[in-house]
Tab-separated table of N, CA and C in Angstrom:
chain	number	residue	atom	x	y	z
A	1	MET	N	1.172	-0.825	0.182
A	1	MET	CA	-0.358	-0.138	-0.215
A	1	MET	C	1.181	1.533	0.004
A	2	ALA	N	0.377	2.247	-0.450
A	2	ALA	CA	1.704	3.508	-1.071
A	2	ALA	C	1.026	4.425	0.109
A	3	ASN	N	2.416	4.959	0.308
A	3	ASN	CA	1.819	6.088	1.735
A	3	ASN	C	0.835	6.950	1.541
A	4	PRO	N	0.453	7.340	2.436
A	4	PRO	CA	-0.910	8.391	2.283
A	4	PRO	C	-0.190	9.312	1.791
A	5	TYR	N	0.279	10.135	2.790
A	5	TYR	CA	0.967	10.750	2.729
A	5	TYR	C	2.138	11.693	1.953
A	6	LEU	N	1.731	10.310	0.846
A	6	LEU	CA	2.514	10.532	-0.808
A	6	LEU	C	1.389	11.326	-1.446
A	7	ARG	N	0.151	11.409	-0.918
A	7	ARG	CA	-0.857	11.673	-1.747
A	7	ARG	C	-1.673	13.334	-1.799
A	8	ASP	N	-1.486	13.589	-3.448
A	8	ASP	CA	-1.622	15.181	-3.233
A	8	ASP	C	-2.738	15.813	-2.679
A	9	TRP	N	-2.253	16.701	-2.033
A	9	TRP	CA	-2.877	17.389	-1.335
A	9	TRP	C	-3.345	17.081	0.709
A	10	ARG	N	-2.899	15.973	1.101
A	10	ARG	CA	-3.348	15.232	2.352
A	10	ARG	C	-2.001	15.748	2.609
A	11	LEU	N	-1.484	16.241	3.554
A	11	LEU	CA	-0.192	16.961	4.433
A	11	LEU	C	-0.968	18.167	4.509
A	12	THR	N	-1.584	19.685	3.647
A	12	THR	CA	-2.454	19.652	3.602
A	12	THR	C	-4.094	19.698	4.164
A	13	ASP	N	-4.668	18.585	4.167
A	13	ASP	CA	-5.750	17.919	5.195
A	13	ASP	C	-5.956	17.644	6.282
A	14	VAL	N	-4.018	16.365	6.798
A	14	VAL	CA	-4.345	16.517	7.869
A	14	VAL	C	-3.787	17.458	8.399
A	15	ILE	N	-2.771	18.402	8.183
A	15	ILE	CA	-3.201	19.772	9.172
A	15	ILE	C	-4.513	20.640	9.522
A	16	ALA	N	-5.112	20.905	8.413
A	16	ALA	CA	-6.263	21.220	8.502
A	16	ALA	C	-7.061	21.097	9.212
A	17	ALA	N	-7.411	19.450	9.912
A	17	ALA	CA	-8.101	18.753	10.646
A	17	ALA	C	-7.742	17.989	11.743
A	18	ILE	N	-6.454	18.267	11.635
A	18	ILE	CA	-5.225	18.398	13.258
A	18	ILE	C	-6.176	20.212	13.663
A	19	ALA	N	-6.177	21.004	13.729
A	19	ALA	CA	-6.455	22.338	13.967
A	19	ALA	C	-8.216	22.601	14.393
A	20	LEU	N	-8.266	21.987	13.588
A	20	LEU	CA	-9.406	23.034	13.940
A	20	LEU	C	-10.159	21.534	15.133
A	21	MET	N	-10.225	20.474	14.822
A	21	MET	CA	-10.517	19.242	15.599
A	21	MET	C	-9.635	19.976	17.217
A	22	GLY	N	-8.359	20.127	17.348
A	22	GLY	CA	-7.859	20.114	18.447
A	22	GLY	C	-8.915	21.485	19.489
A	23	ILE	N	-8.615	23.185	18.337
A	23	ILE	CA	-10.075	23.470	19.301
A	23	ILE	C	-11.069	23.791	18.724
A	24	TYR	N	-11.893	22.837	18.652
A	24	TYR	CA	-12.887	23.065	18.315
A	24	TYR	C	-14.016	22.307	19.921
A	25	PRO	N	-14.493	22.580	20.236
A	25	PRO	CA	-15.732	23.112	22.439
A	25	PRO	C	-15.203	21.075	21.783
A	26	TYR	N	-16.224	20.118	21.538
A	26	TYR	CA	-15.960	19.226	21.241
A	26	TYR	C	-15.480	17.969	20.681
A	27	ALA	N	-14.987	17.488	21.668
A	27	ALA	CA	-13.583	16.312	21.186
A	27	ALA	C	-14.276	15.369	20.113
A	28	SER	N	-15.635	14.994	20.104
A	28	SER	CA	-16.356	13.444	18.666
A	28	SER	C	-16.612	14.110	18.561
A	29	LEU	N	-16.712	14.659	16.870
A	29	LEU	CA	-18.723	14.574	15.868
A	29	LEU	C	-18.232	13.295	14.835
A	30	LYS	N	-19.195	12.791	14.668
A	30	LYS	CA	-19.672	12.359	13.759
A	30	LYS	C	-19.292	12.407	12.213
A	31	TRP	N	-18.634	12.113	11.759
A	31	TRP	CA	-17.520	12.330	10.850
A	31	TRP	C	-17.505	12.534	9.678
A	32	GLU	N	-18.625	13.225	9.068
A	32	GLU	CA	-19.757	13.878	8.070
A	32	GLU	C	-19.392	15.206	8.845
A	33	GLU	N	-20.491	15.094	10.492
A	33	GLU	CA	-20.253	16.696	10.856
A	33	GLU	C	-18.600	17.330	10.780
A	34	TRP	N	-18.151	16.420	11.209
A	34	TRP	CA	-16.770	16.986	11.157
A	34	TRP	C	-16.526	17.208	9.257
A	35	ALA	N	-16.971	17.286	8.448
A	35	ALA	CA	-16.876	17.292	6.943
A	35	ALA	C	-18.224	18.612	6.516
A	36	SER	N	-18.113	19.098	7.860
A	36	SER	CA	-19.573	20.098	7.525
A	36	SER	C	-18.313	21.827	7.536
A	37	ARG	N	-17.924	20.987	8.761
A	37	ARG	CA	-16.905	22.314	9.277
A	37	ARG	C	-15.806	22.623	8.517
A	38	LEU	N	-15.093	21.126	8.006
A	38	LEU	CA	-13.393	21.579	7.683
A	38	LEU	C	-14.360	22.072	5.674
A	39	GLY	N	-15.269	21.857	5.459
A	39	GLY	CA	-15.255	21.627	3.933
A	39	GLY	C	-14.644	19.743	3.295
A	40	ALA	N	-14.958	19.967	2.380
A	40	ALA	CA	-14.527	18.664	1.527
A	40	ALA	C	-12.843	18.450	1.145
A	41	PRO	N	-12.452	17.767	1.687
A	41	PRO	CA	-10.321	16.935	1.772
A	41	PRO	C	-10.239	16.921	-0.007
A	42	ARG	N	-8.996	17.345	0.130
A	42	ARG	CA	-8.946	17.373	-0.988
A	42	ARG	C	-7.547	16.509	-1.104
A	43	SER	N	-7.756	15.691	-1.051
A	43	SER	CA	-6.830	14.459	-0.977
A	43	SER	C	-7.387	13.375	-1.360
A	44	ALA	N	-9.287	13.656	-0.770
A	44	ALA	CA	-9.500	11.781	-0.956
A	44	ALA	C	-11.528	12.430	-1.176
A	45	ASP	N	-11.444	11.161	-1.166
A	45	ASP	CA	-13.410	11.572	-1.785
A	45	ASP	C	-13.837	12.068	-0.337
A	46	ASN	N	-13.347	11.476	1.076
A	46	ASN	CA	-14.030	12.404	2.201
A	46	ASN	C	-13.488	12.723	3.161
A	47	TRP	N	-13.582	12.693	4.330
A	47	TRP	CA	-13.086	13.103	5.265
A	47	TRP	C	-13.149	11.419	6.430
A	48	ARG	N	-14.053	10.460	5.710
A	48	ARG	CA	-13.651	9.403	6.732
A	48	ARG	C	-12.384	8.548	5.878
A	49	THR	N	-12.222	8.936	4.998
A	49	THR	CA	-11.208	8.745	4.432
A	49	THR	C	-9.818	8.671	5.152
A	50	VAL	N	-9.631	10.388	5.143
A	50	VAL	CA	-8.249	11.188	5.672
A	50	VAL	C	-8.298	10.218	6.543
A	51	PHE	N	-8.786	10.409	8.348
A	51	PHE	CA	-9.084	10.375	9.344
A	51	PHE	C	-9.010	7.896	9.139
A	52	TYR	N	-8.595	7.485	8.537
A	52	TYR	CA	-9.128	6.282	8.465
A	52	TYR	C	-7.812	5.727	8.315
A	53	GLU	N	-6.665	6.708	7.039
A	53	GLU	CA	-5.744	6.351	6.735
A	53	GLU	C	-4.891	6.591	7.624
A	54	HIS	N	-4.640	7.417	8.815
A	54	HIS	CA	-4.180	8.353	9.558
A	54	HIS	C	-4.029	7.467	11.329
A	55	PRO	N	-4.052	6.732	11.008
A	55	PRO	CA	-4.535	7.225	12.586
A	55	PRO	C	-3.702	6.778	14.019
A	56	GLU	N	-2.757	7.681	13.677
A	56	GLU	CA	-1.336	7.903	14.684
A	56	GLU	C	-1.593	9.375	15.191
A	57	PHE	N	-3.071	10.183	14.089
A	57	PHE	CA	-3.840	11.413	14.448
A	57	PHE	C	-5.238	10.971	14.965
A	58	PHE	N	-5.682	10.593	14.528
A	58	PHE	CA	-7.623	10.675	14.270
A	58	PHE	C	-8.161	9.195	14.672
A	59	ARG	N	-9.115	9.068	15.816
A	59	ARG	CA	-9.365	7.674	15.619
A	59	ARG	C	-10.740	7.992	15.314
A	60	LEU	N	-11.298	6.488	14.619
A	60	LEU	CA	-12.911	6.734	14.781
A	60	LEU	C	-13.629	5.702	15.770
A	61	SER	N	-14.216	5.888	15.635
A	61	SER	CA	-15.291	5.318	16.216
A	61	SER	C	-15.329	2.828	15.818
A	62	ASP	N	-15.456	2.318	16.741
A	62	ASP	CA	-15.422	0.767	16.430
A	62	ASP	C	-15.968	0.362	15.739
A	63	GLU	N	-17.302	0.376	16.131
A	63	GLU	CA	-18.378	-0.516	14.576
A	63	GLU	C	-18.343	-0.018	13.209
A	64	GLU	N	-19.229	1.235	14.039
A	64	GLU	CA	-19.187	2.277	11.957
A	64	GLU	C	-18.324	3.269	11.706
A	65	ALA	N	-17.654	3.205	12.001
A	65	ALA	CA	-16.891	4.260	12.150
A	65	ALA	C	-17.405	5.693	11.852
A	66	GLU	N	-18.471	6.203	12.606
A	66	GLU	CA	-18.969	7.285	12.713
A	66	GLU	C	-18.337	7.775	13.628
A	67	TRP	N	-17.999	7.844	14.350
A	67	TRP	CA	-17.217	9.238	15.108
A	67	TRP	C	-16.234	9.444	14.916
A	68	ALA	N	-15.778	10.487	14.785
A	68	ALA	CA	-14.854	10.989	14.467
A	68	ALA	C	-13.445	11.873	15.287
A	69	SER	N	-12.366	11.889	16.566
A	69	SER	CA	-11.313	12.975	17.314
A	69	SER	C	-10.390	12.466	16.669
A	70	LEU	N	-9.768	13.585	17.647
A	70	LEU	CA	-7.414	13.570	17.532
A	70	LEU	C	-7.989	11.983	18.383
A	71	ARG	N	-6.442	11.981	18.426
A	71	ARG	CA	-5.718	10.372	19.744
A	71	ARG	C	-5.622	11.121	20.924
A	72	LEU	N	-5.281	12.281	20.159
A	72	LEU	CA	-4.946	12.779	21.372
A	72	LEU	C	-5.525	13.361	22.706
A	73	ARG	N	-6.572	14.080	21.922
A	73	ARG	CA	-7.550	14.699	23.060
A	73	ARG	C	-8.266	13.819	23.641
A	74	TYR	N	-8.306	12.568	23.354
A	74	TYR	CA	-9.492	11.603	23.613
A	74	TYR	C	-7.853	10.844	24.590
A	75	GLY	N	-7.198	11.273	25.069
A	75	GLY	CA	-6.129	10.686	26.292
A	75	GLY	C	-6.864	11.246	27.432
A	76	PHE	N	-7.467	12.091	26.890
A	76	PHE	CA	-7.490	13.140	28.186
A	76	PHE	C	-8.863	12.323	28.995
A	77	ASP	N	-9.211	13.096	29.807
A	77	ASP	CA	-10.744	13.023	30.896
A	77	ASP	C	-10.780	14.113	29.998
A	78	ARG	N	-12.457	13.830	30.573
A	78	ARG	CA	-13.667	14.596	30.117
A	78	ARG	C	-14.498	14.928	31.667
A	79	THR	N	-13.019	16.384	31.320
A	79	THR	CA	-13.386	17.253	32.483
A	79	THR	C	-14.070	18.669	32.604
A	80	TYR	N	-13.398	18.768	30.677
A	80	TYR	CA	-13.427	19.797	30.143
A	80	TYR	C	-15.313	20.853	29.299
A	81	SER	N	-15.380	21.567	30.253
A	81	SER	CA	-17.462	22.015	29.669
A	81	SER	C	-17.917	22.706	29.319
A	82	VAL	N	-18.822	22.691	28.857
A	82	VAL	CA	-18.363	23.083	27.227
A	82	VAL	C	-19.187	24.411	27.008
A	83	SER	N	-20.418	24.066	27.866
A	83	SER	CA	-21.623	25.424	28.513
A	83	SER	C	-20.472	26.197	28.113
A	84	GLN	N	-19.738	26.318	30.125
A	84	GLN	CA	-18.218	27.330	30.724
A	84	GLN	C	-17.186	27.332	29.904
A	85	ARG	N	-16.885	26.645	29.092
A	85	ARG	CA	-15.341	26.794	28.395
A	85	ARG	C	-14.421	27.038	29.171
A	86	ARG	N	-14.463	25.645	29.956
A	86	ARG	CA	-12.968	25.943	30.566
A	86	ARG	C	-13.433	24.454	31.291
A	87	GLU	N	-11.962	24.202	31.757
A	87	GLU	CA	-11.756	23.320	32.647
A	87	GLU	C	-11.855	22.399	33.459
A	88	LEU	N	-13.085	21.505	34.312
A	88	LEU	CA	-13.956	21.627	35.923
A	88	LEU	C	-13.071	21.457	36.824
A	89	SER	N	-13.081	21.760	37.926
A	89	SER	CA	-11.925	21.425	39.252
A	89	SER	C	-12.696	20.195	39.484
A	90	PHE	N	-11.688	19.890	40.211
A	90	PHE	CA	-12.153	17.670	40.720
A	90	PHE	C	-13.299	18.302	42.044
A	91	ASN	N	-13.621	18.761	42.829
A	91	ASN	CA	-14.918	19.502	42.555
A	91	ASN	C	-15.778	19.203	42.615
A	92	GLU	N	-16.012	20.396	41.403
A	92	GLU	CA	-16.670	21.346	40.412
A	92	GLU	C	-16.963	19.333	39.371
A	93	LEU	N	-16.376	18.478	39.649
A	93	LEU	CA	-16.883	16.995	38.473
A	93	LEU	C	-17.681	15.991	39.062
A	94	GLN	N	-16.744	15.643	40.880
A	94	GLN	CA	-17.940	15.271	41.741
A	94	GLN	C	-19.197	15.672	41.372
A	95	THR	N	-19.535	16.836	41.469
A	95	THR	CA	-21.339	17.082	41.611
A	95	THR	C	-21.720	17.378	39.694
A	96	VAL	N	-20.590	17.386	38.701
A	96	VAL	CA	-21.176	16.941	37.895
A	96	VAL	C	-21.598	15.370	37.788
A	97	THR	N	-20.749	14.581	37.304
A	97	THR	CA	-20.820	13.312	37.670
A	97	THR	C	-21.768	12.589	38.266
A	98	ALA	N	-22.466	13.639	38.880
A	98	ALA	CA	-22.919	12.853	39.546
A	98	ALA	C	-24.905	12.962	39.354
A	99	ASN	N	-24.552	14.169	38.132
A	99	ASN	CA	-26.004	14.614	37.227
A	99	ASN	C	-26.453	14.281	36.159
A	100	PRO	N	-27.061	13.498	35.127
A	100	PRO	CA	-26.377	12.155	34.227
A	100	PRO	C	-27.154	14.211	32.259
A	101	GLU	N	-27.756	14.264	33.170
A	101	GLU	CA	-28.534	15.803	32.237
A	101	GLU	C	-26.297	16.734	32.387
A	102	ASP	N	-26.461	17.035	32.870
A	102	ASP	CA	-24.094	18.079	33.846
A	102	ASP	C	-23.990	16.914	32.396
A	103	TYR	N	-23.841	15.766	32.698
A	103	TYR	CA	-22.794	14.583	32.396
A	103	TYR	C	-22.656	14.588	30.981
A	104	LYS	N	-23.415	15.021	29.903
A	104	LYS	CA	-23.238	15.282	28.341
A	104	LYS	C	-23.690	16.383	27.907
A	105	ASP	N	-23.020	17.753	28.851
A	105	ASP	CA	-21.742	18.309	28.781
A	105	ASP	C	-20.083	19.024	28.910
A	106	LEU	N	-20.506	17.628	29.259
A	106	LEU	CA	-18.309	17.451	29.322
A	106	LEU	C	-17.862	16.637	28.006
A	107	THR	N	-16.604	16.809	27.909
A	107	THR	CA	-16.202	16.370	26.914
A	107	THR	C	-14.830	16.612	27.527
A	108	ARG	N	-13.464	16.083	26.395
A	108	ARG	CA	-11.739	16.945	26.927
A	108	ARG	C	-12.213	17.182	25.983
A	109	LYS	N	-11.072	18.258	26.582
A	109	LYS	CA	-10.412	19.863	26.926
A	109	LYS	C	-9.244	19.835	25.985
A	110	PRO	N	-10.022	20.797	24.630
A	110	PRO	CA	-9.069	21.351	23.851
A	110	PRO	C	-7.816	21.321	23.710
A	111	LEU	N	-7.294	21.237	22.395
A	111	LEU	CA	-4.888	21.355	22.717
A	111	LEU	C	-5.198	22.656	22.883
A	112	THR	N	-3.529	23.122	23.425
A	112	THR	CA	-3.394	24.081	23.328
A	112	THR	C	-2.375	24.598	22.124
A	113	LEU	N	-2.104	25.342	21.503
A	113	LEU	CA	-1.860	26.359	20.305
A	113	LEU	C	-0.571	24.858	20.627
A	114	GLU	N	0.489	24.743	21.561
A	114	GLU	CA	1.935	24.313	21.557
A	114	GLU	C	1.643	23.027	20.912
A	115	GLN	N	0.110	22.380	21.832
A	115	GLN	CA	0.398	20.911	21.411
A	115	GLN	C	-0.375	20.651	20.249
A	116	ILE	N	-1.102	21.698	19.535
A	116	ILE	CA	-1.668	21.197	17.562
A	116	ILE	C	-0.385	21.247	17.736
A	117	ASP	N	0.324	22.758	18.081
A	117	ASP	CA	1.959	23.220	16.607
A	117	ASP	C	2.806	21.539	16.641
A	118	ALA	N	2.551	20.856	17.411
A	118	ALA	CA	3.880	19.648	17.450
A	118	ALA	C	3.024	18.803	17.035
A	119	LEU	N	2.152	18.431	16.833
A	119	LEU	CA	1.379	17.611	16.259
A	119	LEU	C	1.158	18.070	14.650
A	120	ALA	N	0.999	19.479	14.272
A	120	ALA	CA	1.094	19.641	12.793
A	120	ALA	C	3.279	18.965	12.370
A	121	ASN	N	3.817	19.599	13.310
A	121	ASN	CA	5.416	19.072	13.002
A	121	ASN	C	5.785	17.856	12.663
A	122	ILE	N	4.352	17.570	13.419
A	122	ILE	CA	4.470	15.290	13.706
A	122	ILE	C	3.858	15.581	11.579
A	123	ALA	N	3.268	16.347	11.355
A	123	ALA	CA	2.481	15.908	10.632
A	123	ALA	C	3.077	16.049	9.369
A	124	ILE	N	4.159	17.499	9.442
A	124	ILE	CA	5.241	17.138	8.307
A	124	ILE	C	6.360	16.626	7.965
A	125	GLU	N	6.821	16.277	9.290
A	125	GLU	CA	8.267	14.616	9.709
A	125	GLU	C	7.501	13.786	8.753
A	126	LEU	N	6.738	13.339	9.387
A	126	LEU	CA	6.067	12.368	8.405
A	126	LEU	C	6.115	12.234	6.898
A	127	HIS	N	4.840	13.571	6.909
A	127	HIS	CA	5.354	13.582	5.203
A	127	HIS	C	7.129	13.558	4.219
A	128	ALA	N	7.615	14.206	4.931
A	128	ALA	CA	9.034	14.724	4.700
A	128	ALA	C	9.578	12.911	4.749
A	129	ARG	N	9.883	12.352	5.890
A	129	ARG	CA	10.455	11.025	5.479
A	129	ARG	C	9.626	9.937	4.457
A	130	ALA	N	7.606	10.538	3.997
A	130	ALA	CA	7.614	9.608	2.634
A	130	ALA	C	8.102	10.300	1.621
A	131	ILE	N	8.223	11.215	1.764
A	131	ILE	CA	8.873	11.429	0.581
A	131	ILE	C	10.591	10.779	0.048
A	132	ALA	N	11.731	11.243	1.262
A	132	ALA	CA	12.091	10.540	1.396
A	132	ALA	C	12.614	8.544	1.047
A	133	GLN	N	11.517	8.347	1.167
A	133	GLN	CA	11.619	7.444	1.326
A	133	GLN	C	11.307	6.645	0.126
A	134	ALA	N	10.462	7.437	-0.563
A	134	ALA	CA	9.451	6.920	-2.096
A	134	ALA	C	10.881	7.272	-2.835
A	135	GLY	N	11.870	9.090	-2.545
A	135	GLY	CA	13.209	8.641	-3.739
A	135	GLY	C	14.388	7.548	-2.923
A	136	GLU	N	13.918	6.790	-2.048
A	136	GLU	CA	14.986	6.032	-1.947
A	136	GLU	C	14.197	5.021	-3.155
A	137	ARG	N	13.382	4.422	-3.000
A	137	ARG	CA	13.011	3.454	-3.590
A	137	ARG	C	13.256	3.415	-5.389
A	138	ARG	N	13.408	5.041	-5.691
A	138	ARG	CA	13.549	5.199	-7.596
A	138	ARG	C	14.665	4.877	-7.718
A	139	TRP	N	15.983	4.651	-6.793
A	139	TRP	CA	17.327	4.490	-7.781
A	139	TRP	C	17.046	2.849	-7.565
A	140	LEU	N	16.400	1.824	-6.779
A	140	LEU	CA	16.093	1.086	-6.621
A	140	LEU	C	15.604	-0.065	-7.405
A	141	THR	N	14.327	0.149	-7.997
A	141	THR	CA	13.999	-0.719	-9.210
A	141	THR	C	14.508	0.074	-10.253
A	142	PRO	N	15.529	0.494	-11.326
A	142	PRO	CA	16.257	-0.017	-12.656
A	142	PRO	C	17.340	-1.057	-11.692
A	143	LEU	N	17.908	-0.442	-11.160
A	143	LEU	CA	19.559	-2.450	-10.535
A	143	LEU	C	18.730	-2.863	-10.099
A	144	LEU	N	17.218	-3.089	-9.766
A	144	LEU	CA	16.899	-4.965	-9.652
A	144	LEU	C	16.410	-4.636	-11.618
A	145	PHE	N	15.541	-4.686	-12.219
A	145	PHE	CA	15.608	-4.584	-13.543
A	145	PHE	C	17.416	-5.225	-13.498
A	146	ALA	N	17.283	-4.536	-13.272
A	146	ALA	CA	19.098	-4.432	-14.291
A	146	ALA	C	19.634	-6.181	-14.231
A	147	LEU	N	19.264	-6.688	-12.760
A	147	LEU	CA	20.040	-7.321	-12.217
A	147	LEU	C	18.786	-8.441	-12.324
A	148	LEU	N	16.940	-8.022	-12.248
A	148	LEU	CA	16.675	-9.921	-12.921
A	148	LEU	C	17.069	-9.416	-14.714
A	149	GLY	N	17.418	-9.045	-15.484
A	149	GLY	CA	17.529	-9.559	-16.779
A	149	GLY	C	18.717	-9.843	-17.364
A	150	THR	N	19.467	-9.947	-16.417
A	150	THR	CA	20.889	-10.598	-16.069
A	150	THR	C	20.483	-12.034	-15.912
A	151	VAL	N	19.817	-11.607	-14.917
A	151	VAL	CA	19.697	-13.643	-13.928
A	151	VAL	C	18.527	-14.273	-15.059
A	152	LEU	N	18.148	-13.208	-15.679
A	152	LEU	CA	16.896	-13.703	-17.033
A	152	LEU	C	18.109	-14.566	-17.353
A	153	GLY	N	18.364	-13.545	-18.232
A	153	GLY	CA	19.586	-13.990	-19.354
A	153	GLY	C	20.529	-15.381	-19.219
A	154	ALA	N	21.524	-15.535	-18.604
A	154	ALA	CA	22.471	-16.204	-18.006
A	154	ALA	C	21.134	-17.547	-18.076
A	155	VAL	N	20.118	-17.593	-17.286
A	155	VAL	CA	19.248	-19.341	-17.106
A	155	VAL	C	18.712	-18.957	-18.928
A	156	LEU	N	17.855	-18.259	-19.309
A	156	LEU	CA	17.649	-18.115	-20.836
A	156	LEU	C	19.242	-19.081	-21.347
A	157	GLN	N	20.283	-18.227	-20.991
A	157	GLN	CA	21.522	-18.976	-21.789
A	157	GLN	C	21.854	-20.705	-22.193
A	158	ALA	N	21.850	-20.553	-20.742
A	158	ALA	CA	21.751	-22.077	-20.252
A	158	ALA	C	21.190	-23.181	-20.624
A	159	ALA	N	19.729	-22.260	-20.282
A	159	ALA	CA	18.707	-23.291	-20.783
A	159	ALA	C	19.034	-24.103	-22.853
A	160	LEU	N	19.010	-22.546	-23.718
A	160	LEU	CA	19.624	-23.268	-25.061
A	160	LEU	C	20.943	-24.016	-25.281
A	161	LYS	N	21.612	-23.952	-24.218
A	161	LYS	CA	22.517	-24.620	-24.331
A	161	LYS	C	22.562	-26.318	-24.114
């Protein structure tokens, strides 16, 4: 399978998704809802494909893969109140978790700009490595065909004798 970072516009799509998903108040949305916020991806038919091909950054829910989130955000506890736009204290969480209606307001905290920058830099580095790796393979192909031709030539020459 070809490296997804080598697709045209893939790095742009990945960084756009990281940036929006990192700062959006809700940590998870259905992938179609992310699409309405991000617009159409340029490197794939839909955002689900982009999310699926980059598990290093994105998490799709298990069964139908409808819900998508950033892996880093998913690692945080649900301590962020969307209505209050802030992380709740331990004591505040104790009262919220006791009420199921209030608990629906909790999500995982948005990322800091430094965290988003770090993820974008990782994507850029992975993209650069994919390009370098593809470049390394380019010189290998003619060499392998030449070697294969030599071996086949020797086998045919031996068979004809």
